[in-house]
mmCIF file of C-alpha atoms and ligand atoms in Angstrom:
data_model
loop_
_atom_site.group_PDB
_atom_site.id
_atom_site.type_symbol
_atom_site.label_atom_id
_atom_site.label_comp_id
_atom_site.label_asym_id
_atom_site.label_seq_id
_atom_site.Cartn_x
_atom_site.Cartn_y
_atom_site.Cartn_z
ATOM 1 C CA UNK A 1261 10.546 0.202 -19.049
ATOM 2 C CA UNK A 1262 11.017 1.639 -15.615
ATOM 3 C CA UNK A 1263 8.061 2.620 -13.513
ATOM 4 C CA UNK A 1264 7.354 5.985 -11.944
ATOM 5 C CA UNK A 1265 8.102 5.500 -8.242
ATOM 6 C CA UNK A 1266 5.241 6.909 -6.195
ATOM 7 C CA UNK A 1267 7.094 8.469 -3.304
ATOM 8 C CA UNK A 1268 4.756 8.754 -0.327
ATOM 9 C CA UNK A 1269 7.394 10.465 1.794
ATOM 10 C CA UNK A 1270 7.803 13.372 -0.610
ATOM 11 C CA UNK A 1271 4.059 13.743 -1.150
ATOM 12 C CA UNK A 1272 3.563 13.657 2.627
ATOM 13 C CA UNK A 1273 6.008 16.545 3.076
ATOM 14 C CA UNK A 1274 3.931 18.679 0.688
ATOM 15 C CA UNK A 1275 0.565 17.806 2.247
ATOM 16 C CA UNK A 1276 1.885 18.173 5.812
ATOM 17 C CA UNK A 1277 3.227 21.643 4.938
ATOM 18 C CA UNK A 1278 -0.285 22.644 3.772
ATOM 19 C CA UNK A 1279 -1.792 21.185 6.957
ATOM 20 C CA UNK A 1280 0.745 23.083 9.073
ATOM 21 C CA UNK A 1281 -0.393 26.350 7.493
ATOM 22 C CA UNK A 1282 -4.034 25.465 8.125
ATOM 23 C CA UNK A 1283 -3.282 24.595 11.745
ATOM 24 C CA UNK A 1284 -1.405 27.896 12.251
ATOM 25 C CA UNK A 1285 -4.469 29.747 10.977
ATOM 26 C CA UNK A 1286 -6.756 27.746 13.282
ATOM 27 C CA UNK A 1287 -4.525 28.465 16.278
ATOM 28 C CA UNK A 1288 -4.746 32.187 15.490
ATOM 29 C CA UNK A 1289 -8.513 31.776 15.585
ATOM 30 C CA UNK A 1290 -8.263 30.062 18.981
ATOM 31 C CA UNK A 1291 -8.439 26.339 18.158
ATOM 32 C CA UNK A 1292 -5.527 23.911 18.150
ATOM 33 C CA UNK A 1293 -6.536 20.522 16.706
ATOM 34 C CA UNK A 1294 -5.893 17.665 19.140
ATOM 35 C CA UNK A 1295 -5.490 13.931 18.563
ATOM 36 C CA UNK A 1296 -5.671 11.329 21.338
ATOM 37 C CA UNK A 1297 -3.973 8.014 20.657
ATOM 38 C CA UNK A 1298 -4.641 5.077 22.953
ATOM 39 C CA UNK A 1299 -2.473 1.969 23.077
ATOM 40 C CA UNK A 1300 -3.323 -1.072 25.176
ATOM 41 C CA UNK A 1301 -0.426 -3.441 25.848
ATOM 42 C CA UNK A 1302 3.229 -3.156 24.923
ATOM 43 C CA UNK A 1303 3.520 -4.582 21.437
ATOM 44 C CA UNK A 1304 6.796 -3.046 20.134
ATOM 45 C CA UNK A 1305 5.476 -2.486 16.574
ATOM 46 C CA UNK A 1306 2.343 -0.735 17.889
ATOM 47 C CA UNK A 1307 4.520 1.467 20.128
ATOM 48 C CA UNK A 1308 6.530 2.548 17.082
ATOM 49 C CA UNK A 1309 3.318 3.385 15.165
ATOM 50 C CA UNK A 1310 1.981 5.399 18.101
ATOM 51 C CA UNK A 1311 5.218 7.342 18.476
ATOM 52 C CA UNK A 1312 5.367 8.031 14.737
ATOM 53 C CA UNK A 1313 1.863 9.453 14.945
ATOM 54 C CA UNK A 1314 2.927 11.707 17.831
ATOM 55 C CA UNK A 1315 5.943 12.992 15.887
ATOM 56 C CA UNK A 1316 3.787 13.637 12.829
ATOM 57 C CA UNK A 1317 1.270 15.582 14.939
ATOM 58 C CA UNK A 1318 4.027 17.736 16.391
ATOM 59 C CA UNK A 1319 5.358 18.457 12.892
ATOM 60 C CA UNK A 1320 2.127 20.126 11.823
ATOM 61 C CA UNK A 1321 1.203 21.681 15.175
ATOM 62 C CA UNK A 1322 -1.542 19.253 16.192
ATOM 63 C CA UNK A 1323 -1.607 18.652 19.945
ATOM 64 C CA UNK A 1324 -1.063 14.997 20.709
ATOM 65 C CA UNK A 1325 -2.357 13.150 23.757
ATOM 66 C CA UNK A 1326 -1.026 9.657 24.365
ATOM 67 C CA UNK A 1327 -2.493 7.008 26.636
ATOM 68 C CA UNK A 1328 -0.507 3.857 27.315
ATOM 69 C CA UNK A 1329 -2.611 1.271 29.136
ATOM 70 C CA UNK A 1330 -1.450 -2.067 30.465
ATOM 71 C CA UNK A 1331 -2.198 -5.261 28.550
ATOM 72 C CA UNK A 1332 -4.444 -6.398 31.437
ATOM 73 C CA UNK A 1333 -6.614 -3.251 31.304
ATOM 74 C CA UNK A 1334 -10.308 -4.111 31.672
ATOM 75 C CA UNK A 1335 -12.660 -3.298 28.832
ATOM 76 C CA UNK A 1336 -14.733 -0.976 31.075
ATOM 77 C CA UNK A 1337 -11.642 1.055 31.918
ATOM 78 C CA UNK A 1338 -10.881 1.604 28.243
ATOM 79 C CA UNK A 1339 -14.526 2.442 27.507
ATOM 80 C CA UNK A 1340 -14.532 4.962 30.391
ATOM 81 C CA UNK A 1341 -11.419 6.614 28.983
ATOM 82 C CA UNK A 1342 -13.107 6.921 25.592
ATOM 83 C CA UNK A 1343 -16.159 8.566 27.185
ATOM 84 C CA UNK A 1344 -13.789 11.038 28.841
ATOM 85 C CA UNK A 1345 -12.069 11.768 25.530
ATOM 86 C CA UNK A 1346 -15.432 12.069 23.735
ATOM 87 C CA UNK A 1347 -16.332 14.818 26.237
ATOM 88 C CA UNK A 1348 -12.973 16.611 26.140
ATOM 89 C CA UNK A 1349 -13.234 19.654 23.879
ATOM 90 C CA UNK A 1350 -9.456 19.858 23.346
ATOM 91 C CA UNK A 1351 -9.515 16.374 21.773
ATOM 92 C CA UNK A 1352 -10.900 16.440 18.214
ATOM 93 C CA UNK A 1353 -9.743 13.009 17.057
ATOM 94 C CA UNK A 1354 -9.547 9.680 18.904
ATOM 95 C CA UNK A 1355 -7.578 6.718 17.680
ATOM 96 C CA UNK A 1356 -7.360 3.389 19.463
ATOM 97 C CA UNK A 1357 -4.397 1.438 18.136
ATOM 98 C CA UNK A 1358 -5.421 -2.009 16.904
ATOM 99 C CA UNK A 1359 -5.162 -4.897 17.517
ATOM 100 C CA UNK A 1360 -6.529 -4.886 21.064
ATOM 101 C CA UNK A 1361 -5.918 -7.734 23.551
ATOM 102 C CA UNK A 1362 -8.369 -10.652 23.151
ATOM 103 C CA UNK A 1363 -10.382 -9.809 26.272
ATOM 104 C CA UNK A 1364 -11.436 -6.440 24.813
ATOM 105 C CA UNK A 1365 -14.062 -6.236 22.075
ATOM 106 C CA UNK A 1366 -12.738 -4.135 19.172
ATOM 107 C CA UNK A 1367 -16.278 -3.686 17.921
ATOM 108 C CA UNK A 1368 -17.492 -2.261 21.253
ATOM 109 C CA UNK A 1369 -14.501 0.049 21.488
ATOM 110 C CA UNK A 1370 -14.839 1.362 17.931
ATOM 111 C CA UNK A 1371 -18.567 1.919 18.407
ATOM 112 C CA UNK A 1372 -17.960 3.851 21.631
ATOM 113 C CA UNK A 1373 -15.936 6.548 19.867
ATOM 114 C CA UNK A 1374 -17.939 9.662 19.018
ATOM 115 C CA UNK A 1375 -18.304 9.438 15.203
ATOM 116 C CA UNK A 1376 -17.334 13.119 14.957
ATOM 117 C CA UNK A 1377 -13.956 12.194 16.508
ATOM 118 C CA UNK A 1378 -13.491 8.910 14.619
ATOM 119 C CA UNK A 1379 -10.545 10.050 12.501
ATOM 120 C CA UNK A 1380 -9.707 6.454 11.512
ATOM 121 C CA UNK A 1381 -13.163 6.185 9.900
ATOM 122 C CA UNK A 1382 -13.864 2.789 11.508
ATOM 123 C CA UNK A 1383 -17.183 3.625 13.244
ATOM 124 C CA UNK A 1384 -20.175 2.017 11.453
ATOM 125 C CA UNK A 1385 -21.761 5.460 11.158
ATOM 126 C CA UNK A 1386 -18.750 6.679 9.185
ATOM 127 C CA UNK A 1387 -18.306 3.530 7.100
ATOM 128 C CA UNK A 1388 -22.043 3.735 6.340
ATOM 129 C CA UNK A 1389 -21.644 7.332 5.202
ATOM 130 C CA UNK A 1390 -18.714 6.256 3.053
ATOM 131 C CA UNK A 1391 -20.876 3.602 1.390
ATOM 132 C CA UNK A 1392 -23.787 5.940 0.783
ATOM 133 C CA UNK A 1393 -21.597 8.663 -0.655
ATOM 134 C CA UNK A 1394 -21.529 11.378 2.025
ATOM 135 C CA UNK A 1395 -18.415 10.671 4.063
ATOM 136 C CA UNK A 1396 -17.086 13.078 6.690
ATOM 137 C CA UNK A 1397 -13.754 11.265 6.885
ATOM 138 C CA UNK A 1398 -12.025 8.998 4.398
ATOM 139 C CA UNK A 1399 -10.291 5.914 5.830
ATOM 140 C CA UNK A 1400 -6.605 6.802 6.095
ATOM 141 C CA UNK A 1401 -4.837 4.040 4.166
ATOM 142 C CA UNK A 1402 -7.211 3.925 1.162
ATOM 143 C CA UNK A 1403 -7.298 7.743 1.089
ATOM 144 C CA UNK A 1404 -3.490 7.744 1.020
ATOM 145 C CA UNK A 1405 -3.561 5.317 -1.913
ATOM 146 C CA UNK A 1406 -5.922 7.608 -3.814
ATOM 147 C CA UNK A 1407 -3.576 10.572 -3.268
ATOM 148 C CA UNK A 1408 -0.659 8.540 -4.630
ATOM 149 C CA UNK A 1409 -2.757 7.464 -7.595
ATOM 150 C CA UNK A 1410 -3.420 11.137 -8.411
ATOM 151 C CA UNK A 1411 0.337 11.600 -8.961
ATOM 152 C CA UNK A 1412 0.155 9.247 -11.942
ATOM 153 C CA UNK A 1413 -2.598 11.163 -13.722
ATOM 154 C CA UNK A 1414 -4.348 7.807 -14.209
ATOM 155 C CA UNK A 1415 -8.042 8.168 -13.355
ATOM 156 C CA UNK A 1416 -10.013 5.102 -12.201
ATOM 157 C CA UNK A 1417 -12.988 6.008 -14.429
ATOM 158 C CA UNK A 1418 -13.700 3.138 -16.778
ATOM 159 C CA UNK A 1419 -10.538 1.305 -15.721
ATOM 160 C CA UNK A 1420 -10.261 -2.243 -14.456
ATOM 161 C CA UNK A 1421 -9.353 -1.861 -10.781
ATOM 162 C CA UNK A 1422 -8.446 -4.912 -8.726
ATOM 163 C CA UNK A 1423 -8.059 -4.817 -4.956
ATOM 164 C CA UNK A 1424 -6.452 -7.900 -3.426
ATOM 165 C CA UNK A 1425 -7.567 -8.160 0.217
ATOM 166 C CA UNK A 1426 -10.984 -7.455 1.750
ATOM 167 C CA UNK A 1427 -10.265 -6.249 5.283
ATOM 168 C CA UNK A 1428 -12.523 -3.628 6.822
ATOM 169 C CA UNK A 1429 -9.651 -1.196 7.214
ATOM 170 C CA UNK A 1430 -8.020 -1.477 3.776
ATOM 171 C CA UNK A 1431 -9.501 -3.715 1.076
ATOM 172 C CA UNK A 1432 -13.231 -2.959 1.394
ATOM 173 C CA UNK A 1433 -12.989 0.829 1.786
ATOM 174 C CA UNK A 1434 -10.351 0.926 -0.982
ATOM 175 C CA UNK A 1435 -12.846 -0.729 -3.327
ATOM 176 C CA UNK A 1436 -15.465 1.885 -2.379
ATOM 177 C CA UNK A 1437 -13.103 4.793 -3.114
ATOM 178 C CA UNK A 1438 -12.249 3.372 -6.544
ATOM 179 C CA UNK A 1439 -15.938 2.806 -7.237
ATOM 180 C CA UNK A 1440 -16.706 6.408 -6.265
ATOM 181 C CA UNK A 1441 -14.328 7.430 -9.025
ATOM 182 C CA UNK A 1442 -16.126 5.200 -11.516
ATOM 183 C CA UNK A 1443 -13.635 2.361 -11.676
ATOM 184 C CA UNK A 1444 -14.787 -1.152 -12.561
ATOM 185 C CA UNK A 1445 -13.782 -2.782 -9.301
ATOM 186 C CA UNK A 1446 -13.019 -6.406 -8.483
ATOM 187 C CA UNK A 1447 -12.153 -7.431 -4.933
ATOM 188 C CA UNK A 1448 -10.038 -10.585 -4.654
ATOM 189 C CA UNK A 1449 -9.308 -12.534 -1.481
ATOM 190 C CA UNK A 1450 -8.070 -15.895 -0.220
ATOM 191 C CA UNK A 1451 -10.984 -17.801 -1.819
ATOM 192 C CA UNK A 1452 -10.549 -16.199 -5.234
ATOM 193 C CA UNK A 1453 -9.916 -18.766 -7.969
ATOM 194 C CA UNK A 1454 -7.190 -18.137 -10.552
ATOM 195 C CA UNK A 1455 -5.963 -15.013 -8.803
ATOM 196 C CA UNK A 1456 -3.344 -14.404 -11.465
ATOM 197 C CA UNK A 1457 -6.013 -14.112 -14.171
ATOM 198 C CA UNK A 1458 -7.832 -11.558 -12.046
ATOM 199 C CA UNK A 1459 -4.816 -9.442 -11.117
ATOM 200 C CA UNK A 1460 -3.565 -9.501 -14.703
ATOM 201 C CA UNK A 1461 -6.706 -7.667 -15.827
ATOM 202 C CA UNK A 1462 -5.953 -4.710 -13.567
ATOM 203 C CA UNK A 1463 -5.063 -1.286 -14.915
ATOM 204 C CA UNK A 1464 -4.934 -0.254 -11.268
ATOM 205 C CA UNK A 1465 -3.852 -2.967 -8.830
ATOM 206 C CA UNK A 1466 -4.027 -2.410 -5.075
ATOM 207 C CA UNK A 1467 -2.548 -5.110 -2.863
ATOM 208 C CA UNK A 1468 -3.305 -5.483 0.871
ATOM 209 C CA UNK A 1469 -2.652 -9.110 1.742
ATOM 210 C CA UNK A 1470 0.130 -9.126 4.334
ATOM 211 C CA UNK A 1471 2.469 -11.581 2.581
ATOM 212 C CA UNK A 1472 5.899 -10.436 1.465
ATOM 213 C CA UNK A 1473 6.475 -10.415 -2.316
ATOM 214 C CA UNK A 1474 3.152 -12.164 -2.905
ATOM 215 C CA UNK A 1475 2.412 -10.410 -6.207
ATOM 216 C CA UNK A 1476 5.000 -11.395 -8.786
ATOM 217 C CA UNK A 1477 5.743 -9.979 -12.220
ATOM 218 C CA UNK A 1478 3.688 -12.619 -14.037
ATOM 219 C CA UNK A 1479 0.575 -11.500 -12.120
ATOM 220 C CA UNK A 1480 0.722 -7.892 -13.292
ATOM 221 C CA UNK A 1481 -0.514 -6.397 -16.553
ATOM 222 C CA UNK A 1482 2.258 -4.496 -18.323
ATOM 223 C CA UNK A 1483 1.593 -0.778 -17.888
ATOM 224 C CA UNK A 1484 -0.475 -1.148 -14.710
ATOM 225 C CA UNK A 1485 -0.358 1.202 -11.735
ATOM 226 C CA UNK A 1486 0.528 -0.859 -8.645
ATOM 227 C CA UNK A 1487 -0.211 0.347 -5.111
ATOM 228 C CA UNK A 1488 1.359 -1.845 -2.441
ATOM 229 C CA UNK A 1489 -0.177 -1.507 1.026
ATOM 230 C CA UNK A 1490 1.640 -4.488 2.559
ATOM 231 C CA UNK A 1491 4.076 -4.045 5.427
ATOM 232 C CA UNK A 1492 5.872 -7.273 6.218
ATOM 233 C CA UNK A 1493 8.863 -7.668 8.487
ATOM 234 C CA UNK A 1494 11.437 -10.016 6.938
ATOM 235 C CA UNK A 1495 13.759 -12.280 8.940
ATOM 236 C CA UNK A 1496 16.600 -9.837 8.300
ATOM 237 C CA UNK A 1497 14.549 -7.106 9.997
ATOM 238 C CA UNK A 1498 13.818 -5.230 6.764
ATOM 239 C CA UNK A 1499 10.350 -4.113 5.742
ATOM 240 C CA UNK A 1500 8.897 -5.588 2.539
ATOM 241 C CA UNK A 1501 5.697 -4.982 0.640
ATOM 242 C CA UNK A 1502 3.227 -7.509 -0.748
ATOM 243 C CA UNK A 1503 4.581 -6.877 -4.245
ATOM 244 C CA UNK A 1504 7.863 -8.140 -5.662
ATOM 245 C CA UNK A 1505 8.971 -4.567 -6.284
ATOM 246 C CA UNK A 1506 12.333 -5.401 -7.886
ATOM 247 C CA UNK A 1507 10.755 -7.268 -10.773
ATOM 248 C CA UNK A 1508 7.346 -5.628 -11.033
ATOM 249 C CA UNK A 1509 8.837 -2.119 -11.375
ATOM 250 C CA UNK A 1510 10.083 -3.080 -14.832
ATOM 251 C CA UNK A 1511 6.625 -3.720 -16.229
ATOM 252 C CA UNK A 1512 4.438 -1.293 -14.245
ATOM 253 C CA UNK A 1513 3.787 2.320 -15.263
ATOM 254 C CA UNK A 1514 3.900 3.415 -11.643
ATOM 255 C CA UNK A 1515 4.485 1.628 -8.350
ATOM 256 C CA UNK A 1516 4.720 2.455 -4.642
ATOM 257 C CA UNK A 1517 7.873 1.379 -2.793
ATOM 258 C CA UNK A 1518 7.834 -0.202 0.675
ATOM 259 C CA UNK A 1519 8.885 1.514 2.854
ATOM 260 C CA UNK A 1520 8.202 5.083 1.743
ATOM 261 C CA UNK A 1521 5.010 4.569 -0.261
ATOM 262 C CA UNK A 1522 1.589 4.059 1.288
ATOM 263 C CA UNK A 1523 2.868 3.999 4.919
ATOM 264 C CA UNK A 1524 3.716 7.697 5.320
ATOM 265 C CA UNK A 1525 0.541 8.650 3.446
ATOM 266 C CA UNK A 1526 -1.613 6.770 5.964
ATOM 267 C CA UNK A 1527 -0.325 8.978 8.788
ATOM 268 C CA UNK A 1528 -0.665 12.095 6.648
ATOM 269 C CA UNK A 1529 -4.319 11.299 5.996
ATOM 270 C CA UNK A 1530 -4.816 10.802 9.732
ATOM 271 C CA UNK A 1531 -3.482 14.317 10.315
ATOM 272 C CA UNK A 1532 -5.783 15.627 7.599
ATOM 273 C CA UNK A 1533 -8.798 13.946 9.219
ATOM 274 C CA UNK A 1534 -7.855 15.412 12.604
ATOM 275 C CA UNK A 1535 -7.763 18.909 11.129
ATOM 276 C CA UNK A 1536 -11.137 18.272 9.451
ATOM 277 C CA UNK A 1537 -12.569 16.985 12.747
ATOM 278 C CA UNK A 1538 -11.383 20.106 14.573
ATOM 279 C CA UNK A 1539 -12.937 22.341 11.914
ATOM 280 C CA UNK A 1540 -16.232 20.483 12.151
ATOM 281 C CA UNK A 1541 -16.440 20.614 15.952
HETATM 282 P P1 NDP B 1447 -5.854 -8.610 6.868
HETATM 283 O O1 NDP B 1447 -5.038 -9.739 7.350
HETATM 284 O O2 NDP B 1447 -6.976 -8.086 7.677
HETATM 285 O O3 NDP B 1447 -6.433 -8.973 5.426
HETATM 286 C C1 NDP B 1447 -5.665 -9.638 4.471
HETATM 287 C C2 NDP B 1447 -6.498 -9.932 3.266
HETATM 288 O O4 NDP B 1447 -5.693 -10.650 2.339
HETATM 289 C C3 NDP B 1447 -7.722 -10.806 3.559
HETATM 290 O O5 NDP B 1447 -8.861 -10.268 2.945
HETATM 291 C C4 NDP B 1447 -7.356 -12.158 2.961
HETATM 292 O O6 NDP B 1447 -8.441 -12.872 2.406
HETATM 293 C C5 NDP B 1447 -6.422 -11.753 1.842
HETATM 294 N N1 NDP B 1447 -5.528 -12.855 1.499
HETATM 295 C C6 NDP B 1447 -4.775 -13.606 2.335
HETATM 296 N N2 NDP B 1447 -4.125 -14.565 1.656
HETATM 297 C C7 NDP B 1447 -4.495 -14.430 0.365
HETATM 298 C C8 NDP B 1447 -4.185 -15.137 -0.818
HETATM 299 N N3 NDP B 1447 -3.369 -16.187 -0.800
HETATM 300 N N4 NDP B 1447 -4.747 -14.726 -1.973
HETATM 301 C C9 NDP B 1447 -5.590 -13.669 -2.006
HETATM 302 N N5 NDP B 1447 -5.916 -12.954 -0.913
HETATM 303 C C10 NDP B 1447 -5.377 -13.329 0.269
HETATM 304 O O7 NDP B 1447 -4.800 -7.458 6.555
HETATM 305 P P2 NDP B 1447 -4.945 -5.844 6.412
HETATM 306 O O8 NDP B 1447 -5.863 -5.510 5.314
HETATM 307 O O9 NDP B 1447 -5.144 -5.254 7.744
HETATM 308 O O10 NDP B 1447 -3.442 -5.498 5.989
HETATM 309 C C11 NDP B 1447 -2.852 -6.017 4.826
HETATM 310 C C12 NDP B 1447 -1.402 -5.595 4.777
HETATM 311 O O11 NDP B 1447 -1.331 -4.180 4.754
HETATM 312 C C13 NDP B 1447 -0.563 -6.020 5.978
HETATM 313 O O12 NDP B 1447 0.756 -6.263 5.549
HETATM 314 C C14 NDP B 1447 -0.584 -4.787 6.862
HETATM 315 O O13 NDP B 1447 0.544 -4.722 7.712
HETATM 316 C C15 NDP B 1447 -0.549 -3.709 5.846
HETATM 317 N N6 NDP B 1447 -1.113 -2.428 6.273
HETATM 318 C C16 NDP B 1447 -0.409 -1.327 5.941
HETATM 319 C C17 NDP B 1447 -0.878 -0.088 6.250
HETATM 320 C C18 NDP B 1447 -0.086 1.088 5.820
HETATM 321 O O14 NDP B 1447 -0.268 2.153 6.339
HETATM 322 N N7 NDP B 1447 0.795 0.960 4.842
HETATM 323 C C19 NDP B 1447 -2.129 0.109 6.995
HETATM 324 C C20 NDP B 1447 -2.842 -1.144 7.228
HETATM 325 C C21 NDP B 1447 -2.329 -2.352 6.881
HETATM 326 P P3 NDP B 1447 -9.657 -13.468 3.321
HETATM 327 O O15 NDP B 1447 -10.492 -12.300 3.675
HETATM 328 O O16 NDP B 1447 -10.328 -14.408 2.405
HETATM 329 O O17 NDP B 1447 -9.001 -14.119 4.501
#
């Protein structure tokens, strides 16, 4: 058996084309959506992410504002910038690239962003709304996974769904999205006993651990849909997922590749949230 490869690049092209049309219409009506991206420090990987976001914005006609602050930037300076961006009517979405340097509180920074502009969906107001079932924004990576899942025609309703990883940005919100669609959801993490027994139950398996090739063929139920969020840089410079793609693809019904799976969809969902934010403001 060979799995359906869930191509996030191709799906992104389609969704970004739709967003481009929406943005053109909004511009005609006098509003161009704007996204501000703030990076503190000069981590090379973060710089690449920030530049990719800029390129993606340009593709669909969203105005992009970039702020590169020095590693030594004081917390107050960053918080002041966020206040400025909160009050700037040409900025509809604000994203602060994580991780931040140790001397800056991520919590404080996230909570200082106007929830209406929190296109990452990290603010407690927005995560709360997600939990209670009335979200304004969906968190980008889990939302991207749900879009890829739609391609398979497999609906979570009544299915065993296992999410490996419980971070606030991927694992936990992913579990909520699957639950919203009536999946029977298990969240596994580093303290889970007999992980293989748990993952093997999954009709839909989502993996966000951060360890290359962590999920092997013997941990996957034949016929499962496998969504691999992991992005791990190997010694040879290549990017690898958390799933042993080469072997798992032979037993899965559908699987996301890395790169070219969840990654591009995360940015696409960010663009979608920015357009939504602009419409709402
Ligand atoms: P975190 O490091 O915040 O979380 C990792 C999770 O994996 C934790 O919940 C941890 O458990 C769990 N874990 C670690 N070791 C094991 C183990 N041996 N068995 C079971 N669970 C384990 O990572 P993120 O959620 O932020 O990211 C995960 C991966 O996804 C990374 O590779 C990251 O680069 C990638 N990523 C990709 C994105 C994309 O757009 N494609 C976006 C965001 C992230 P515990 O809580 O118990 O410590």
